[in-house]
Short mmCIF file of C-alpha atoms in Angstrom, two decimals:
data_model
loop_
_atom_site.label_atom_id
_atom_site.label_comp_id
_atom_site.label_asym_id
_atom_site.label_seq_id
_atom_site.Cartn_x
_atom_site.Cartn_y
_atom_site.Cartn_z
CA MET A 1 -130.16 -74.81 79.31
CA GLU A 2 -128.23 -75.50 75.93
CA THR A 3 -129.35 -74.40 72.66
CA ARG A 4 -127.26 -76.57 70.45
CA SER A 5 -129.69 -79.71 70.07
CA VAL A 6 -133.27 -77.40 70.11
CA ALA A 7 -134.20 -77.81 66.70
CA SER A 8 -133.26 -81.66 67.67
CA THR A 9 -135.22 -82.19 70.50
CA MET A 10 -138.26 -79.96 69.34
CA ALA A 11 -138.22 -82.51 66.26
CA LEU A 12 -138.57 -85.40 68.60
CA ALA A 13 -140.73 -83.69 71.06
CA VAL A 14 -143.11 -83.50 68.39
CA GLU A 15 -142.73 -86.68 67.20
CA ILE A 16 -143.23 -88.10 70.78
CA GLN A 17 -146.23 -86.12 71.85
CA LEU A 18 -148.24 -87.36 75.10
CA PRO A 19 -151.78 -87.50 75.18
CA GLU A 20 -153.16 -83.99 76.68
CA SER A 21 -154.41 -85.48 79.69
CA ALA A 22 -151.78 -87.78 80.66
CA PRO A 23 -149.90 -85.44 82.83
CA ALA A 24 -152.56 -83.30 83.98
CA ARG A 25 -153.99 -86.36 85.84
CA ASN A 26 -150.33 -87.21 86.94
CA GLN A 27 -149.08 -84.51 88.79
CA SER A 28 -145.85 -86.35 89.65
CA ALA A 29 -145.36 -86.66 86.18
CA LEU A 30 -145.40 -82.91 85.48
CA ALA A 31 -143.22 -82.53 88.62
CA SER A 32 -140.79 -84.55 86.53
CA LEU A 33 -140.90 -82.83 83.71
CA ILE A 34 -140.30 -79.81 85.51
CA ALA A 35 -138.14 -80.41 86.85
CA ARG A 36 -136.23 -82.11 84.02
CA ALA A 37 -136.87 -78.57 81.81
CA ALA A 38 -135.11 -76.70 84.73
CA ALA A 39 -132.52 -78.62 84.37
CA GLY A 40 -131.86 -77.55 80.35
CA ASP A 41 -134.01 -80.88 78.63
CA ALA A 42 -135.23 -78.92 76.03
CA ALA A 43 -137.58 -81.97 74.95
CA ALA A 44 -139.41 -81.44 78.39
CA PHE A 45 -139.92 -77.64 77.91
CA GLU A 46 -141.34 -78.73 74.84
CA GLN A 47 -144.06 -81.54 76.27
CA ILE A 48 -144.92 -78.78 79.10
CA MET A 49 -145.65 -76.20 76.42
CA ILE A 50 -147.38 -79.07 74.49
CA HIS A 51 -149.67 -79.79 78.18
CA THR A 52 -150.54 -76.06 78.90
CA GLN A 53 -150.62 -74.49 75.60
CA HIS A 54 -154.29 -74.63 75.31
CA ARG A 55 -154.56 -73.17 79.12
CA VAL A 56 -152.61 -70.24 78.34
CA MET A 57 -154.09 -69.88 74.70
CA ALA A 58 -157.67 -69.74 76.50
CA MET A 59 -156.50 -67.58 79.07
CA SER A 60 -155.35 -65.22 76.81
CA TRP A 61 -157.91 -65.51 74.82
CA ARG A 62 -160.50 -64.33 77.30
CA MET A 63 -158.49 -61.38 78.67
CA LEU A 64 -157.21 -60.04 75.53
CA GLY A 65 -160.08 -60.76 73.24
CA ASN A 66 -158.82 -61.53 70.15
CA GLU A 67 -156.89 -64.41 68.67
CA ALA A 68 -154.13 -62.69 67.27
CA ASP A 69 -152.91 -61.20 70.43
CA ALA A 70 -153.94 -64.40 72.34
CA ARG A 71 -151.06 -65.95 70.36
CA ASP A 72 -148.47 -63.02 71.05
CA ALA A 73 -149.31 -63.46 74.37
CA SER A 74 -148.74 -67.08 74.71
CA GLN A 75 -145.45 -67.45 73.24
CA GLU A 76 -144.54 -64.90 75.92
CA VAL A 77 -145.95 -66.39 78.57
CA PHE A 78 -143.70 -69.40 77.40
CA LEU A 79 -140.86 -67.40 76.75
CA ARG A 80 -141.13 -65.86 80.84
CA VAL A 81 -141.94 -69.92 81.56
CA TYR A 82 -138.55 -70.85 80.16
CA LYS A 83 -136.61 -67.67 81.34
CA TYR A 84 -137.76 -68.32 85.03
CA LEU A 85 -138.71 -72.08 85.08
CA LYS A 86 -135.33 -72.65 87.52
CA ARG A 87 -137.42 -70.19 90.00
CA TYR A 88 -140.57 -71.75 90.28
CA ASP A 89 -140.87 -73.77 93.61
CA ALA A 90 -141.66 -77.17 93.10
CA ASN A 91 -143.84 -77.32 96.54
CA LYS A 92 -146.69 -74.64 94.91
CA ASP A 93 -149.27 -75.39 92.19
CA PHE A 94 -147.61 -74.95 88.75
CA PHE A 95 -150.81 -73.53 87.00
CA ALA A 96 -151.56 -70.92 89.14
CA TRP A 97 -147.76 -70.16 89.02
CA LEU A 98 -148.53 -70.38 85.10
CA TYR A 99 -151.49 -68.40 85.18
CA ARG A 100 -149.99 -65.26 87.02
CA ILE A 101 -147.23 -64.89 84.20
CA THR A 102 -150.01 -65.00 81.95
CA VAL A 103 -152.20 -62.97 83.58
CA ASN A 104 -148.67 -60.64 83.97
CA VAL A 105 -148.33 -60.87 80.21
CA CYS A 106 -151.91 -60.19 79.21
CA ARG A 107 -151.40 -56.68 81.72
CA ASP A 108 -148.56 -55.86 79.62
CA MET A 109 -149.98 -56.55 76.70
CA MET A 110 -153.17 -54.50 77.18
CA LYS A 111 -151.35 -51.50 78.28
CA LYS A 112 -149.10 -51.24 75.36
CA GLN A 113 -152.27 -51.62 72.95
CA ARG A 114 -153.94 -48.62 72.36
CA PRO A 115 -158.31 -48.59 73.93
CA ARG A 116 -159.90 -50.36 71.75
CA ASP A 117 -163.20 -52.97 71.56
CA HIS A 118 -162.31 -55.90 72.37
CA VAL A 119 -163.96 -57.90 70.06
CA PHE A 120 -164.32 -61.77 71.24
CA ILE A 121 -166.12 -63.52 68.91
CA SER A 122 -168.08 -61.79 65.54
CA ASP A 123 -171.97 -62.49 64.65
CA GLU A 124 -170.87 -65.10 62.29
CA GLU A 125 -168.58 -66.70 65.09
CA ALA A 126 -171.45 -66.70 67.27
CA LEU A 127 -173.58 -68.53 64.82
CA ASN A 128 -170.82 -71.01 64.92
CA VAL A 129 -171.26 -73.45 67.95
CA PRO A 130 -171.66 -76.78 68.04
CA ALA A 131 -174.02 -79.14 66.58
CA SER A 132 -175.23 -80.56 69.69
CA GLN A 133 -178.15 -77.83 69.68
CA GLU A 134 -181.36 -78.88 67.06
CA THR A 135 -183.27 -76.33 66.40
CA ALA A 136 -182.61 -73.06 64.73
CA GLU A 137 -183.85 -71.37 67.16
CA GLU A 138 -181.69 -73.15 69.81
CA LEU A 139 -178.82 -72.22 68.11
CA LEU A 140 -179.71 -68.80 68.23
CA ILE A 141 -180.38 -68.37 71.37
CA ASP A 142 -177.03 -69.72 71.97
CA ALA A 143 -175.45 -67.57 69.98
CA GLN A 144 -177.07 -64.55 71.37
CA GLN A 145 -176.30 -65.96 74.81
CA ARG A 146 -172.93 -65.93 74.11
CA ALA A 147 -172.39 -62.96 72.46
CA LEU A 148 -173.70 -61.07 75.19
CA VAL A 149 -171.08 -62.64 77.89
CA ASP A 150 -168.75 -61.77 75.50
CA GLN A 151 -169.48 -58.16 75.26
CA ALA A 152 -170.54 -57.66 79.20
CA ILE A 153 -166.96 -59.51 79.62
CA ALA A 154 -165.63 -57.12 77.27
CA THR A 155 -166.79 -54.13 79.07
CA LEU A 156 -165.23 -55.35 82.45
CA PRO A 157 -161.79 -53.44 83.20
CA TYR A 158 -158.77 -55.50 83.58
CA LYS A 159 -158.67 -56.40 86.96
CA GLU A 160 -162.42 -57.85 87.75
CA ARG A 161 -161.83 -59.29 84.03
CA ALA A 162 -158.78 -61.43 85.21
CA SER A 163 -160.81 -61.61 88.39
CA ILE A 164 -164.27 -63.02 87.12
CA VAL A 165 -162.01 -65.70 84.27
CA LEU A 166 -160.11 -67.35 86.53
CA ARG A 167 -162.99 -67.18 89.19
CA ASP A 168 -166.02 -68.62 87.49
CA ILE A 169 -164.15 -70.09 84.16
CA GLU A 170 -160.94 -71.25 85.37
CA GLY A 171 -162.78 -72.54 88.65
CA PHE A 172 -160.14 -71.08 91.26
CA SER A 173 -160.77 -70.56 94.74
CA THR A 174 -160.96 -67.23 95.61
CA GLU A 175 -157.77 -67.22 97.49
CA ALA A 176 -155.68 -68.79 94.82
CA VAL A 177 -157.28 -65.81 92.97
CA ALA A 178 -155.53 -63.62 95.15
CA GLN A 179 -152.45 -64.88 94.73
CA ILE A 180 -152.14 -65.62 91.07
CA LEU A 181 -153.13 -61.51 91.10
CA GLN A 182 -150.80 -60.69 94.07
CA SER A 183 -153.75 -59.41 96.03
CA SER A 184 -155.88 -60.09 98.85
CA ALA A 185 -159.00 -62.17 98.87
CA THR A 186 -161.03 -59.46 100.09
CA THR A 187 -159.63 -57.26 97.46
CA VAL A 188 -160.65 -60.23 95.27
CA ARG A 189 -164.31 -61.00 96.23
CA ALA A 190 -165.19 -57.21 95.91
CA GLN A 191 -163.88 -57.69 92.43
CA ILE A 192 -165.80 -60.43 91.62
CA SER A 193 -168.86 -59.26 93.13
CA SER A 194 -168.42 -56.16 91.27
CA ALA A 195 -167.66 -58.23 87.63
CA ARG A 196 -171.09 -60.17 88.50
CA LYS A 197 -173.10 -57.50 88.65
CA LYS A 198 -171.75 -55.70 85.77
CA ILE A 199 -172.28 -58.80 83.48
CA ARG A 200 -176.08 -59.43 84.88
CA ASN A 201 -176.46 -55.28 84.85
CA HIS A 202 -175.06 -55.94 81.09
CA CYS A 203 -176.95 -58.62 80.03
CA ARG A 204 -180.49 -57.40 81.62
CA ARG A 205 -180.18 -54.02 79.78
CA VAL A 206 -179.18 -55.62 76.79
CA LEU A 207 -181.96 -58.18 76.15
CA THR A 208 -184.46 -55.34 77.14
CA ALA A 209 -182.92 -53.44 75.04
CA THR A 210 -183.99 -56.25 72.64
CA GLY A 211 -187.18 -56.58 73.85
CA GLY A 212 -185.93 -60.40 74.86
CA ALA A 213 -186.43 -62.28 78.06
CA LYS A 214 -184.09 -64.39 79.83
CA MET B 1 -180.52 -58.95 107.31
CA ASN B 2 -183.21 -56.46 104.37
CA CYS B 3 -183.54 -56.97 100.57
CA GLN B 4 -180.84 -54.46 100.54
CA GLN B 5 -178.43 -55.87 102.37
CA VAL B 6 -178.82 -58.69 100.88
CA GLU B 7 -178.86 -57.74 97.49
CA ARG B 8 -174.74 -56.60 97.83
CA LEU B 9 -174.37 -60.28 98.82
CA LEU B 10 -175.92 -61.57 96.21
CA PRO B 11 -172.82 -61.53 93.60
CA LEU B 12 -171.19 -63.45 95.81
CA TYR B 13 -174.18 -65.54 97.16
CA ALA B 14 -174.54 -66.77 93.42
CA GLY B 15 -170.80 -67.99 93.24
CA ARG B 16 -171.18 -69.27 96.87
CA ASP B 17 -168.03 -66.66 97.99
CA LEU B 18 -169.53 -65.57 101.38
CA ARG B 19 -168.41 -67.00 104.31
CA ALA B 20 -170.31 -69.27 105.87
CA LYS B 21 -172.59 -67.36 108.18
CA SER B 22 -173.50 -65.07 105.73
CA GLU B 23 -174.52 -67.36 103.37
CA GLN B 24 -177.01 -68.73 105.91
CA LEU B 25 -178.11 -65.28 106.51
CA VAL B 26 -178.63 -65.00 102.91
CA ALA B 27 -180.39 -68.24 102.58
CA ALA B 28 -182.86 -67.57 105.24
CA HIS B 29 -183.83 -64.40 103.62
CA LEU B 30 -183.98 -65.66 100.18
CA GLN B 31 -186.25 -68.50 101.62
CA SER B 32 -189.14 -65.58 102.31
CA CYS B 33 -188.45 -63.27 99.62
CA ALA B 34 -189.67 -63.78 96.55
CA ASN B 35 -187.96 -60.67 94.73
CA CYS B 36 -184.58 -61.10 96.36
CA SER B 37 -184.75 -65.21 95.81
CA ALA B 38 -185.40 -63.97 91.65
CA THR B 39 -182.08 -61.85 91.43
CA ALA B 40 -180.61 -64.15 93.17
CA ALA B 41 -181.27 -66.75 90.69
CA ASP B 42 -181.14 -64.27 88.05
CA TYR B 43 -176.86 -63.72 88.81
CA ARG B 44 -176.75 -67.88 88.85
CA GLU B 45 -178.06 -68.32 85.14
CA THR B 46 -175.79 -65.23 84.63
CA ARG B 47 -172.92 -67.48 85.99
CA ASN B 48 -173.44 -70.18 84.38
CA LEU B 49 -173.59 -68.20 81.38
CA VAL B 50 -170.40 -66.59 81.96
CA HIS B 51 -168.69 -70.48 83.40
CA GLU B 52 -169.44 -71.71 79.30
CA PHE B 53 -167.51 -68.40 78.43
CA ALA B 54 -165.36 -70.62 75.84
CA PRO B 55 -162.74 -69.73 73.35
CA PRO B 56 -163.30 -70.96 69.93
CA ALA B 57 -161.31 -74.16 68.86
CA PHE B 58 -157.99 -73.30 67.91
CA SER B 59 -156.58 -75.67 65.47
CA GLN B 60 -153.22 -77.69 66.08
CA ASN B 61 -151.28 -75.22 63.65
CA VAL B 62 -151.83 -72.70 65.60
CA TYR B 63 -150.15 -74.05 68.69
CA ALA B 64 -147.32 -75.98 66.91
CA ASP B 65 -147.03 -72.07 65.50
CA ILE B 66 -146.35 -71.11 68.76
CA ARG B 67 -143.96 -72.97 70.11
CA GLN B 68 -142.07 -72.77 67.05
CA ASN B 69 -142.38 -69.01 67.73
CA VAL B 70 -140.97 -69.65 70.99
CA TRP B 71 -137.63 -72.27 70.19
CA ARG B 72 -137.11 -68.92 67.64
CA ARG B 73 -137.22 -66.47 69.93
CA ILE B 74 -135.60 -68.74 72.90
CA GLU B 75 -132.59 -69.32 70.16
CA THR B 76 -131.87 -65.58 69.37
CA GLU B 77 -132.38 -64.38 72.84
CA THR B 78 -129.66 -67.00 73.90
CA ARG B 79 -127.21 -65.99 71.14
CA ARG B 80 -127.49 -62.09 71.97
CA LYS B 81 -127.07 -62.92 75.88
CA THR B 82 -123.93 -65.08 74.39
CA ILE B 83 -122.62 -61.98 73.05
CA PHE B 84 -123.31 -59.75 75.85
CA GLN B 85 -121.34 -62.53 78.16
CA SER B 86 -118.55 -62.59 75.79
CA ILE B 87 -118.16 -58.53 76.56
CA GLY B 88 -118.20 -59.06 80.42
CA GLY B 89 -116.00 -61.70 79.58
CA TRP B 90 -113.69 -58.72 79.06
CA PHE B 91 -114.28 -57.49 82.17
CA SER B 92 -113.20 -59.70 84.82
CA PRO B 93 -114.94 -58.97 88.28
CA ARG B 94 -111.97 -57.87 90.20
CA LEU B 95 -111.34 -55.09 87.55
CA ALA B 96 -114.55 -53.67 87.37
CA TRP B 97 -114.50 -53.80 91.19
CA ALA B 98 -111.32 -52.20 90.95
CA VAL B 99 -112.60 -49.83 88.14
CA ALA B 100 -115.73 -48.38 90.40
CA ALA B 101 -113.69 -47.94 93.88
CA THR B 102 -110.94 -45.68 91.68
CA LEU B 103 -114.03 -43.73 90.13
CA LEU B 104 -115.37 -43.98 93.39
CA ILE B 105 -112.36 -42.18 95.08
CA VAL B 106 -110.62 -39.89 92.03
CA SER B 107 -114.51 -38.64 91.34
CA PRO B 108 -114.88 -36.60 95.14
CA VAL B 109 -111.12 -35.15 95.31
CA PHE B 110 -111.59 -33.76 91.33
CA MET B 111 -115.06 -32.34 92.29
CA PHE B 112 -112.96 -30.82 94.89
CA TYR B 113 -110.24 -30.03 92.77
CA LEU B 114 -112.58 -27.93 90.55
CA ILE B 115 -114.25 -26.28 93.65
CA ARG B 116 -111.49 -25.33 95.15
CA ALA B 117 -109.57 -24.26 91.54
CA GLY B 118 -113.82 -21.65 91.50
CA PHE B 119 -112.46 -20.27 94.46
CA ASN B 120 -109.51 -19.71 93.11
CA GLY B 121 -110.54 -17.97 89.91
CA ARG B 122 -112.40 -15.87 92.33
CA ARG B 123 -109.38 -14.67 94.73
CA ASP B 124 -108.54 -12.40 91.51
CA LEU B 125 -110.34 -10.00 93.13
CA VAL B 126 -108.24 -9.76 96.13
CA VAL B 127 -105.82 -7.12 95.26
CA ASN B 128 -102.84 -6.13 97.68
CA VAL B 129 -104.00 -2.14 97.90
CA SER B 130 -100.78 -1.45 100.69
CA GLN B 131 -97.23 -3.00 99.68
CA PRO B 132 -94.47 -1.81 102.14
CA MET B 133 -91.24 -1.25 100.56
CA PRO B 134 -88.73 -3.96 99.59
CA THR B 135 -86.27 -4.37 102.75
CA GLY B 136 -83.41 -5.24 100.34
CA ASN B 137 -81.55 -2.08 98.57
CA ASN B 138 -83.27 -0.33 96.48
CA SER B 139 -81.98 3.28 96.23
CA SER B 140 -84.27 4.64 92.80
CA GLY B 141 -87.30 3.84 95.11
CA LEU B 142 -88.83 3.15 91.36
CA ARG B 143 -89.74 -0.32 90.58
CA ASN B 144 -90.61 -1.99 87.36
CA PRO B 145 -94.79 -2.55 87.74
CA SER B 146 -94.88 -5.74 86.15
CA LYS B 147 -92.06 -7.39 88.56
CA PRO B 148 -94.12 -8.40 92.09
CA ALA B 149 -92.26 -7.10 94.69
CA GLU B 150 -90.17 -8.92 96.93
CA GLY B 151 -91.18 -10.37 100.51
CA ARG B 152 -94.95 -9.56 99.32
CA GLN B 153 -95.69 -13.07 100.70
CA SER B 154 -95.50 -11.56 104.21
CA GLN B 155 -96.94 -8.97 104.68
CA PRO B 156 -100.81 -8.73 105.33
CA GLN B 157 -103.06 -8.43 102.38
CA VAL B 158 -106.36 -6.75 102.23
CA LYS B 159 -109.48 -8.32 100.26
CA ILE B 160 -111.32 -5.97 98.54
CA ALA B 161 -114.43 -7.86 98.24
CA LYS B 162 -116.05 -5.14 95.93
CA PRO B 163 -116.19 -5.72 92.39
CA PRO B 164 -113.42 -4.04 90.75
CA ARG B 165 -115.24 -0.63 90.07
CA LYS B 166 -115.76 -0.38 85.95
CA LEU B 167 -113.26 2.17 84.42
CA ASP B 168 -115.34 3.88 82.22
CA ARG B 169 -117.01 5.38 85.37
CA LEU B 170 -113.77 6.61 87.15
CA HIS B 171 -113.81 10.16 87.41
CA ALA B 172 -111.60 13.03 88.96
CA PRO B 173 -112.49 15.48 91.41
CA ALA B 174 -109.85 17.99 91.10
CA PRO B 175 -108.73 17.91 87.13
CA ALA B 176 -105.79 20.38 87.66
CA ASN B 177 -104.65 17.62 90.44
CA THR B 178 -105.37 14.82 88.07
CA ALA B 179 -102.34 12.39 87.32
CA VAL B 180 -103.13 10.01 84.22
CA ALA B 181 -101.66 6.77 84.11
CA TYR B 182 -101.17 5.06 80.97
CA LEU B 183 -99.68 1.60 79.96
CA PRO B 184 -99.42 1.12 76.57
CA ARG B 185 -99.28 -2.69 76.86
CA THR B 186 -100.98 -3.36 80.73
CA THR B 187 -104.48 -1.93 79.40
CA SER B 188 -107.00 -3.68 80.64
CA ALA B 189 -109.15 -6.24 78.57
CA GLY B 190 -111.71 -4.62 76.95
CA ALA B 191 -110.84 -0.81 77.92
CA PRO B 192 -110.05 1.06 75.37
CA ALA B 193 -106.28 1.10 74.57
CA SER B 194 -106.43 4.99 76.05
CA MET B 195 -108.05 4.39 78.73
CA PRO B 196 -106.25 5.70 82.15
CA PHE B 197 -104.96 2.76 84.15
CA ILE B 198 -103.62 2.86 87.58
CA ARG B 199 -101.98 -0.17 88.69
CA PRO B 200 -103.17 -0.77 92.21
CA THR B 201 -100.38 -3.09 93.40
CA ASP B 202 -98.02 -0.63 93.19
CA PHE B 203 -98.70 1.03 96.60
CA SER B 204 -95.33 1.02 98.46
CA ASP B 205 -93.87 2.21 101.49
CA PRO B 206 -90.88 4.94 100.66
CA PRO B 207 -87.64 2.82 102.06
CA GLY B 208 -86.48 3.47 105.52
CA ASP B 209 -90.01 4.52 106.66
CA SER B 210 -92.12 1.42 105.07
CA GLU B 211 -94.91 1.19 108.37
CA ASN B 212 -96.17 4.43 108.06
CA THR B 213 -96.08 5.40 104.93
CA LEU B 214 -97.75 4.16 101.27
CA ARG B 215 -96.56 4.44 98.23
CA LEU B 216 -98.18 5.21 94.66
CA GLU B 217 -96.09 5.42 91.11
CA ILE B 218 -98.55 6.03 88.32
CA GLN B 219 -96.79 5.15 84.71
CA THR B 220 -97.45 8.72 82.40
CA LYS B 221 -98.17 8.36 79.02
CA ASN B 222 -94.82 9.16 78.31
CA PRO B 223 -92.38 5.95 79.85
CA ASN B 224 -89.93 8.31 80.99
CA ILE B 225 -92.72 10.02 83.48
CA ARG B 226 -93.62 8.39 86.94
CA ILE B 227 -95.42 9.66 89.13
CA ILE B 228 -94.54 8.59 92.17
CA TRP B 229 -96.79 9.62 95.40
CA PHE B 230 -96.36 8.93 99.25
CA ALA B 231 -98.78 9.30 102.09
CA PRO B 232 -98.74 8.60 105.50
CA ARG B 233 -100.48 5.43 106.78
CA GLU B 234 -102.80 6.53 109.71
CA GLN B 235 -104.64 8.67 106.76
CA LYS B 236 -106.14 7.15 104.36
CA PRO B 237 -104.83 7.71 100.71
CA ALA B 238 -106.83 10.23 98.92
CA ALA B 239 -109.11 8.41 96.26
CA VAL B 240 -106.84 8.49 93.13
CA HIS B 241 -109.51 8.49 89.89
CA ALA B 242 -108.68 8.26 86.96
CA LYS B 243 -111.30 10.02 83.91
CA GLY B 244 -111.04 7.96 80.73
CA THR B 245 -110.97 10.18 77.38
#
């Protein structure tokens, strides 16, 4: 890709930001963007970034547990997408390919990181839930549940975490998850089963210890 | 299916990840087992909680920052790549292949040469024990020990596989008959100057009967005196020993 006009095309792309849902609705528009970006169109690549950044950032945050690492991971993901976009097979699902890169980047980052507790959200952050809840009690319960799930997911091993996030949160099929993780469907099922069991046990253990009931 | 088997399948049943047949069996069991049914509901609820596991809402500035950094890194990496490409441009593919092929050929040859050189170094251990007298005119029978004998290459050589004996271990069986050889300028390295030195290359046959006689020349301390010893070839020459001082 040409880098001479990167700054100018970036500015142009920022100016002509399309609504995020537009390419999602129209797969052909996304395919066209990918083809243009692969051919060296910087503005098209900027559009791809704009329309996929939420997914990449969310997935990175779920895998890594904090915003700073998620930012770094997202940058690395888009850098790899830029590098390897020419190798992307247009017949395959772009988002599966994107998630595979994201999962690989997060795995690399987790390997580099020293073992530490993944802090998904603090208690204060957990309390900052959308104002759709009406009573304080409901707010508190919701925050507790969020914190509980956060903690439970944070305790999972990398592969189980990736499987459960892709299957239960991102909504991919077991086969698609297997494809993204470059594994077999049977292995993914085993990982998902183990992850669900661990999350449930964690929730039960915590609720029993605090005397709460579910 | 009993409860134990169903419990193992419940995590997958909650997410509808079981095969149709297994799912039917589990569903049939759940209708009749309240305990398993409660567990299944528990799993379903947990799954719903996980499904709502949403990240915090990141501001647009965060995303803009990410994109900006990506472009910056792309520009940096592209520039770095250009430098590598320019360096790589100096080496055309043909030249690179030629250099690689040459190295591939030269390196084994060089290795072979080194190995050969190593063996040649070991050949220094090979000593001419028996050397016939030259067939040319040499009436005096005395030869300069430093000069190689003519026609030596055509004669058979006896290889001594054993390492040379240490000079300081040499001893004479009969001191009265010992001939002490001394060559001031040709003493072996590391040995004291007063150490007797016998040149084994000076074994040679007397003229006229070179096939049957061995000849040993020993230079004494006095440069004018040289002891020449002849022995029949059939008999092994008596070991000549010298004792160091």
